[in-house]
């Protein structure tokens, strides 16, 4: 999407939180929530827009403040507006704790913004409290406003956080007729380089990658996150193998000191093993915030059947394989009405896009009517 550039002559939007929510959808889902922020002047004109781009990056409030400072440096009209007369509109209550980044409440105070308006409260544990601190320091705070689009941004993330488990992403690479491998078991590569590059972008932001013993036997994966040139990144996810069989002799994962082998087909056993592993995890913290399921078909089916997949990236190649190995297996579906229905996810560049010759579909779980 194209967002308006900071400009005090832009007509004020009917609702700045609508713009903030749209900006938030340009971010990525995972351990952190999607958040967007907008700074307006005293007449309601939009001066800056920010969004959170994923764990370890600037929070939306800090991103908006940085854009506002850049606008002030470039435009005398923006620079002439008193910060105390400006309002920060944010889809989620500003944080008041130090994690991989500093507290947004302090960044707002340092910027001298006079008012904050937030849509959704985040008062659970150390991750909340920003509104109270801002109020104590004289900032005019309004919220929560109950803005529906802002609440929808974090609904799944809040459910995962309340359940005390990591965010779970699933990858599904398939042919047009839904096969993950040909009849002889060959599967490298169904999808093209652009799809694999995107898959590595997702790998780079997760704490652990889960595959089954069948995938290890068939493909001998390394489960590393690699850059565009194929080099391993500095921060690597923890490899997790799910299943009862031993790893084949000489398997690439057999020499990984951080390998977790869970001898079970139950996804809950994997979550328990991840929870029991002492931290820190690759991206910091004492527990994994984001887990990626890369299959094979029975592993993916087990996680889907358990209702533990929070988003899915389906990579579909323009290829027909006929008889082969289905991309998902073992779902308890006997009739159409029992099917697991999914919805298009508008975040991270849109729900459907081309990756080379492949089609990527970004999906979110939904409930039946």
Short mmCIF file of C-alpha atoms in Angstrom, two decimals:
data_model
loop_
_atom_site.label_atom_id
_atom_site.label_comp_id
_atom_site.label_asym_id
_atom_site.label_seq_id
_atom_site.Cartn_x
_atom_site.Cartn_y
_atom_site.Cartn_z
CA UNK A 1 0.00 0.00 0.00
CA UNK A 2 1.06 3.62 -0.43
CA UNK A 3 0.91 5.76 2.69
CA UNK A 4 0.72 9.58 2.60
CA UNK A 5 3.98 11.41 3.11
CA UNK A 6 4.29 13.66 6.19
CA UNK A 7 2.71 16.94 5.19
CA UNK A 8 0.84 19.51 7.33
CA UNK A 9 -1.36 20.46 4.38
CA UNK A 10 -2.85 16.98 3.99
CA UNK A 11 -6.56 16.87 4.80
CA UNK A 12 -7.03 15.31 8.21
CA UNK A 13 -8.33 11.73 8.04
CA UNK A 14 -11.65 10.90 9.60
CA UNK A 15 -9.89 8.47 11.93
CA UNK A 16 -6.07 8.40 12.32
CA UNK A 17 -6.32 4.93 13.86
CA UNK A 18 -7.61 3.64 10.51
CA UNK A 19 -4.36 4.80 8.94
CA UNK A 20 -2.35 3.36 11.84
CA UNK A 21 -4.06 -0.02 11.46
CA UNK A 22 -3.35 -0.04 7.72
CA UNK A 23 0.31 0.74 8.40
CA UNK A 24 0.49 -2.07 10.95
CA UNK A 25 -0.49 -4.60 8.28
CA UNK A 26 2.78 -3.88 6.47
CA UNK A 27 4.59 -5.62 9.33
CA UNK A 28 5.12 -9.34 9.92
CA UNK A 29 3.31 -11.60 12.35
CA UNK A 30 5.18 -13.58 14.96
CA UNK A 31 6.41 -13.23 18.53
CA UNK A 32 5.46 -9.54 18.56
CA UNK A 33 2.05 -8.04 17.70
CA UNK A 34 1.27 -5.99 14.60
CA UNK A 35 1.24 -2.32 15.64
CA UNK A 36 0.87 0.95 13.72
CA UNK A 37 1.18 4.59 14.82
CA UNK A 38 0.32 8.01 13.40
CA UNK A 39 1.37 11.47 14.61
CA UNK A 40 -1.03 14.32 13.90
CA UNK A 41 -0.70 18.05 14.38
CA UNK A 42 -3.09 20.34 16.30
CA UNK A 43 -5.52 20.49 13.37
CA UNK A 44 -5.48 16.74 12.86
CA UNK A 45 -3.12 16.78 9.88
CA UNK A 46 -0.96 13.68 9.47
CA UNK A 47 2.70 14.45 10.16
CA UNK A 48 4.19 10.94 10.31
CA UNK A 49 3.29 7.26 10.05
CA UNK A 50 5.11 4.32 11.65
CA UNK A 51 4.77 0.59 11.99
CA UNK A 52 6.50 -2.31 13.73
CA UNK A 53 8.40 -4.49 11.27
CA UNK A 54 9.02 -7.50 13.51
CA UNK A 55 10.89 -8.61 16.61
CA UNK A 56 14.11 -6.70 17.22
CA UNK A 57 13.08 -3.70 15.09
CA UNK A 58 11.81 -0.32 16.28
CA UNK A 59 8.32 -0.34 17.75
CA UNK A 60 5.64 1.54 15.84
CA UNK A 61 5.74 4.56 18.16
CA UNK A 62 9.51 4.92 17.77
CA UNK A 63 9.24 4.43 14.00
CA UNK A 64 6.61 7.18 13.78
CA UNK A 65 8.71 9.50 15.93
CA UNK A 66 11.73 8.89 13.66
CA UNK A 67 9.60 9.71 10.59
CA UNK A 68 8.32 12.84 12.34
CA UNK A 69 11.89 13.99 13.13
CA UNK A 70 12.84 13.43 9.48
CA UNK A 71 9.83 15.48 8.35
CA UNK A 72 10.77 18.29 10.76
CA UNK A 73 14.28 18.35 9.31
CA UNK A 74 12.97 18.61 5.75
CA UNK A 75 9.89 20.82 6.09
CA UNK A 76 9.95 24.13 8.02
CA UNK A 77 6.17 24.04 8.34
CA UNK A 78 6.35 20.74 10.23
CA UNK A 79 9.28 21.97 12.31
CA UNK A 80 7.25 25.00 13.40
CA UNK A 81 4.56 22.84 15.01
CA UNK A 82 5.00 22.52 18.78
CA UNK A 83 5.43 18.90 19.85
CA UNK A 84 3.19 19.55 22.83
CA UNK A 85 0.34 20.22 20.39
CA UNK A 86 0.80 16.91 18.57
CA UNK A 87 -0.97 13.59 19.20
CA UNK A 88 0.38 10.09 18.78
CA UNK A 89 -2.36 7.63 17.74
CA UNK A 90 -1.30 3.99 18.22
CA UNK A 91 -3.18 0.73 17.75
CA UNK A 92 -1.80 -0.84 20.96
CA UNK A 93 -0.97 0.74 24.31
CA UNK A 94 2.69 1.87 24.36
CA UNK A 95 4.97 -0.49 26.28
CA UNK A 96 6.77 0.50 29.46
CA UNK A 97 9.49 -2.16 29.61
CA UNK A 98 12.93 -2.81 28.17
CA UNK A 99 13.32 -5.88 25.98
CA UNK A 100 15.26 -6.00 22.71
CA UNK A 101 14.28 -2.33 22.43
CA UNK A 102 13.68 0.37 25.03
CA UNK A 103 10.28 1.40 26.45
CA UNK A 104 8.07 3.32 24.05
CA UNK A 105 6.74 5.37 26.96
CA UNK A 106 10.20 6.91 27.42
CA UNK A 107 10.61 7.56 23.70
CA UNK A 108 7.29 9.44 23.71
CA UNK A 109 8.35 11.50 26.72
CA UNK A 110 11.72 12.26 25.13
CA UNK A 111 9.95 13.44 21.97
CA UNK A 112 7.80 15.85 23.99
CA UNK A 113 4.54 14.77 22.38
CA UNK A 114 1.61 16.27 24.23
CA UNK A 115 -1.05 13.59 23.76
CA UNK A 116 -1.35 9.85 23.17
CA UNK A 117 -4.44 8.05 21.98
CA UNK A 118 -4.36 4.25 21.95
CA UNK A 119 -6.88 1.72 20.71
CA UNK A 120 -6.23 -1.50 22.65
CA UNK A 121 -4.98 -1.89 26.21
CA UNK A 122 -2.00 -4.12 26.91
CA UNK A 123 -1.89 -4.25 30.68
CA UNK A 124 -0.70 -7.84 31.14
CA UNK A 125 2.47 -8.24 33.20
CA UNK A 126 5.57 -6.28 32.30
CA UNK A 127 4.33 -5.60 28.77
CA UNK A 128 1.75 -3.00 29.82
CA UNK A 129 1.78 0.12 31.93
CA UNK A 130 2.78 2.69 29.35
CA UNK A 131 -0.40 4.72 29.56
CA UNK A 132 -0.13 5.08 33.33
CA UNK A 133 3.46 6.29 33.17
CA UNK A 134 2.69 8.78 30.43
CA UNK A 135 -0.21 10.17 32.42
CA UNK A 136 2.00 10.60 35.50
CA UNK A 137 4.39 12.67 33.40
CA UNK A 138 1.72 15.03 32.11
CA UNK A 139 0.90 13.50 28.73
CA UNK A 140 -2.78 13.66 27.83
CA UNK A 141 -3.72 10.00 27.38
CA UNK A 142 -6.94 8.67 25.87
CA UNK A 143 -7.79 5.00 25.56
CA UNK A 144 -8.57 2.30 25.05
CA UNK A 145 -10.83 3.54 22.27
CA UNK A 146 -12.20 0.16 21.20
CA UNK A 147 -11.16 0.73 17.57
CA UNK A 148 -12.28 -2.49 15.82
CA UNK A 149 -9.53 -2.68 13.18
CA UNK A 150 -6.85 -2.23 15.83
CA UNK A 151 -8.36 -4.95 17.99
CA UNK A 152 -8.42 -7.33 15.01
CA UNK A 153 -4.69 -6.82 14.44
CA UNK A 154 -3.75 -8.46 17.73
CA UNK A 155 -6.62 -10.88 18.33
CA UNK A 156 -4.67 -14.03 17.40
CA UNK A 157 -1.46 -12.74 19.03
CA UNK A 158 -3.30 -12.12 22.31
CA UNK A 159 -4.84 -15.61 22.17
CA UNK A 160 -1.39 -17.18 21.75
CA UNK A 161 0.09 -15.05 24.54
CA UNK A 162 -2.73 -15.93 26.91
CA UNK A 163 -2.26 -19.64 26.09
CA UNK A 164 1.39 -19.36 27.11
CA UNK A 165 2.75 -20.86 23.90
CA UNK A 166 4.80 -19.59 20.95
CA UNK A 167 3.35 -18.20 17.75
CA UNK A 168 3.27 -21.04 15.19
CA UNK A 169 3.79 -20.51 11.46
CA UNK A 170 3.44 -23.35 8.94
CA UNK A 171 5.03 -23.67 5.51
CA UNK A 172 3.33 -25.69 2.78
CA UNK A 173 5.09 -26.18 -0.59
CA UNK A 174 2.95 -27.94 -3.16
CA UNK A 175 2.15 -28.56 -6.79
CA UNK A 176 -1.07 -27.36 -8.40
CA UNK A 177 -2.67 -30.70 -7.57
CA UNK A 178 -1.67 -30.51 -3.92
CA UNK A 179 1.36 -32.82 -3.91
CA UNK A 180 4.44 -32.25 -1.74
CA UNK A 181 6.51 -34.86 -3.60
CA UNK A 182 6.37 -36.98 -6.72
CA UNK A 183 5.36 -40.63 -6.67
CA UNK A 184 8.99 -41.71 -6.22
CA UNK A 185 9.41 -39.42 -3.20
CA UNK A 186 11.46 -36.68 -4.88
CA UNK A 187 10.56 -33.21 -3.61
CA UNK A 188 13.56 -30.91 -4.17
CA UNK A 189 12.58 -28.60 -5.57
CA UNK A 190 8.86 -28.25 -6.22
CA UNK A 191 8.89 -24.48 -5.78
CA UNK A 192 11.32 -22.01 -7.28
CA UNK A 193 14.15 -19.82 -5.93
CA UNK A 194 11.91 -16.86 -5.04
CA UNK A 195 9.68 -19.04 -2.85
CA UNK A 196 12.70 -20.55 -1.14
CA UNK A 197 14.13 -17.08 -0.53
CA UNK A 198 10.90 -16.01 1.17
CA UNK A 199 10.93 -19.19 3.24
CA UNK A 200 14.41 -18.29 4.47
CA UNK A 201 13.19 -14.80 5.40
CA UNK A 202 10.62 -16.47 7.65
CA UNK A 203 13.22 -18.91 9.01
CA UNK A 204 15.38 -15.94 9.99
CA UNK A 205 12.78 -14.59 12.41
CA UNK A 206 11.79 -17.82 14.20
CA UNK A 207 13.28 -19.49 17.27
CA UNK A 208 12.80 -23.10 16.18
CA UNK A 209 11.95 -25.12 13.06
CA UNK A 210 10.03 -28.41 13.35
CA UNK A 211 10.20 -31.26 10.82
CA UNK A 212 9.43 -34.96 11.01
CA UNK A 213 11.78 -37.90 10.84
CA UNK A 214 10.38 -38.66 7.39
CA UNK A 215 11.58 -35.29 6.09
CA UNK A 216 15.01 -35.86 7.62
CA UNK A 217 15.24 -39.26 5.91
CA UNK A 218 13.99 -38.05 2.53
CA UNK A 219 15.58 -34.60 2.24
CA UNK A 220 18.41 -34.44 4.82
CA UNK A 221 17.65 -30.75 5.58
CA UNK A 222 20.01 -28.42 7.44
CA UNK A 223 17.16 -26.22 8.72
CA UNK A 224 19.38 -23.14 8.66
CA UNK A 225 18.36 -19.60 7.77
CA UNK A 226 20.38 -18.35 4.81
CA UNK A 227 20.79 -15.02 3.01
CA UNK A 228 20.21 -14.35 -0.68
CA UNK A 229 23.71 -15.62 -1.51
CA UNK A 230 23.11 -18.89 0.34
CA UNK A 231 25.33 -18.10 3.33
CA UNK A 232 24.18 -19.01 6.83
CA UNK A 233 22.97 -16.06 8.90
CA UNK A 234 24.56 -15.23 12.24
CA UNK A 235 21.43 -16.06 14.25
CA UNK A 236 20.05 -19.54 13.60
CA UNK A 237 16.80 -21.26 14.69
CA UNK A 238 16.93 -24.35 16.87
CA UNK A 239 16.25 -27.54 14.82
CA UNK A 240 13.49 -29.79 16.15
CA UNK A 241 12.74 -33.28 14.83
CA UNK A 242 9.39 -34.86 15.69
CA UNK A 243 8.92 -38.64 15.47
CA UNK A 244 10.01 -41.98 16.91
CA UNK A 245 12.63 -43.08 14.38
CA UNK A 246 16.33 -42.44 14.89
CA UNK A 247 17.99 -39.94 12.57
CA UNK A 248 19.80 -41.61 9.67
CA UNK A 249 23.54 -42.03 10.08
CA UNK A 250 25.32 -39.04 8.58
CA UNK A 251 22.25 -36.79 8.60
CA UNK A 252 23.11 -33.09 8.58
CA UNK A 253 21.10 -32.52 11.74
CA UNK A 254 22.79 -35.34 13.66
CA UNK A 255 25.84 -33.16 14.38
CA UNK A 256 23.82 -30.17 15.62
CA UNK A 257 24.49 -29.75 19.35
CA UNK A 258 21.26 -27.74 19.70
CA UNK A 259 19.05 -30.40 18.09
CA UNK A 260 15.86 -31.31 19.95
CA UNK A 261 14.45 -34.74 19.04
CA UNK A 262 10.94 -35.27 20.39
CA UNK A 263 10.00 -38.94 20.11
CA UNK A 264 6.28 -38.34 19.72
CA UNK A 265 3.76 -37.49 17.01
CA UNK A 266 1.88 -35.17 19.39
CA UNK A 267 2.49 -31.44 18.77
CA UNK A 268 1.79 -30.75 22.46
CA UNK A 269 4.81 -32.91 23.33
CA UNK A 270 6.93 -30.68 21.08
CA UNK A 271 5.61 -27.55 22.81
CA UNK A 272 6.43 -29.12 26.18
CA UNK A 273 9.97 -29.90 25.05
CA UNK A 274 10.45 -26.35 23.82
CA UNK A 275 9.13 -24.96 27.11
CA UNK A 276 11.55 -27.19 29.05
CA UNK A 277 14.62 -26.11 27.08
CA UNK A 278 16.64 -23.56 29.05
CA UNK A 279 17.10 -20.19 27.40
CA UNK A 280 18.23 -18.01 25.92
CA UNK A 281 16.66 -18.63 22.54
CA UNK A 282 18.18 -17.39 19.27
CA UNK A 283 16.32 -14.09 19.32
CA UNK A 284 16.58 -13.62 23.10
CA UNK A 285 14.24 -14.44 25.93
CA UNK A 286 13.81 -17.43 28.18
CA UNK A 287 11.22 -19.17 25.98
CA UNK A 288 10.59 -19.44 22.23
CA UNK A 289 8.35 -16.77 20.84
CA UNK A 290 7.99 -18.14 17.30
CA UNK A 291 8.05 -21.68 15.89
CA UNK A 292 8.00 -22.74 12.23
CA UNK A 293 6.49 -26.04 11.05
CA UNK A 294 8.05 -27.25 7.81
CA UNK A 295 6.47 -30.68 7.59
CA UNK A 296 6.28 -33.25 6.16
CA UNK A 297 2.63 -33.96 5.45
CA UNK A 298 1.87 -35.94 8.62
CA UNK A 299 3.64 -33.48 10.92
CA UNK A 300 1.86 -30.54 9.29
CA UNK A 301 -1.44 -32.40 9.48
CA UNK A 302 -0.96 -33.12 13.19
CA UNK A 303 -0.31 -29.44 14.01
CA UNK A 304 -3.28 -28.33 11.91
CA UNK A 305 -5.59 -30.91 13.47
CA UNK A 306 -4.51 -29.79 16.94
CA UNK A 307 -5.48 -26.18 16.12
CA UNK A 308 -1.96 -24.97 16.87
CA UNK A 309 -1.12 -23.20 13.59
CA UNK A 310 -1.57 -19.42 13.76
CA UNK A 311 -0.65 -18.58 10.17
CA UNK A 312 0.29 -20.52 7.06
CA UNK A 313 2.32 -19.67 3.98
CA UNK A 314 1.28 -21.89 1.05
CA UNK A 315 3.73 -21.88 -1.87
CA UNK A 316 2.10 -23.30 -5.02
CA UNK A 317 4.17 -24.12 -8.09
CA UNK A 318 2.73 -24.27 -11.66
CA UNK A 319 3.37 -28.01 -11.72
CA UNK A 320 1.18 -31.11 -11.92
CA UNK A 321 2.52 -34.32 -10.36
CA UNK A 322 -0.44 -36.68 -10.53
CA UNK A 323 0.17 -39.52 -8.11
CA UNK A 324 2.45 -38.47 -5.31
CA UNK A 325 2.64 -37.48 -1.66
CA UNK A 326 -0.10 -35.08 -0.54
CA UNK A 327 1.05 -31.83 1.05
CA UNK A 328 -1.11 -32.45 4.15
CA UNK A 329 -2.02 -35.84 5.60
CA UNK A 330 -3.92 -37.20 8.57
CA UNK A 331 -6.57 -34.54 8.99
CA UNK A 332 -9.75 -35.84 10.66
CA UNK A 333 -12.02 -34.73 7.81
CA UNK A 334 -14.70 -37.11 6.56
CA UNK A 335 -17.05 -34.70 4.85
CA UNK A 336 -16.94 -31.21 3.40
CA UNK A 337 -18.57 -29.66 6.46
CA UNK A 338 -15.69 -30.90 8.63
CA UNK A 339 -13.02 -29.18 6.57
CA UNK A 340 -10.59 -26.79 8.27
CA UNK A 341 -11.48 -23.45 6.75
CA UNK A 342 -8.86 -20.70 6.42
CA UNK A 343 -9.04 -17.00 5.60
CA UNK A 344 -6.75 -14.73 3.62
CA UNK A 345 -4.29 -12.80 5.81
CA UNK A 346 -3.74 -9.22 4.57
CA UNK A 347 -0.49 -8.62 6.49
CA UNK A 348 3.06 -8.69 5.15
CA UNK A 349 2.51 -7.54 1.60
CA UNK A 350 -0.97 -8.91 1.03
CA UNK A 351 -2.64 -12.33 1.09
CA UNK A 352 -1.76 -13.45 -2.46
CA UNK A 353 1.36 -12.58 -4.44
CA UNK A 354 3.67 -13.90 -7.11
CA UNK A 355 7.10 -15.23 -6.15
CA UNK A 356 8.77 -15.86 -9.47
CA UNK A 357 6.51 -18.41 -11.17
CA UNK A 358 4.99 -19.55 -7.86
CA UNK A 359 1.95 -18.18 -6.04
CA UNK A 360 2.25 -17.44 -2.32
CA UNK A 361 -0.96 -17.46 -0.29
CA UNK A 362 -0.82 -16.11 3.26
CA UNK A 363 -3.55 -17.71 5.37
CA UNK A 364 -5.08 -17.31 8.81
CA UNK A 365 -7.20 -19.85 10.70
CA UNK A 366 -10.87 -19.11 11.00
CA UNK A 367 -13.81 -20.64 12.83
CA UNK A 368 -16.89 -22.16 11.25
CA UNK A 369 -20.13 -20.18 11.21
#
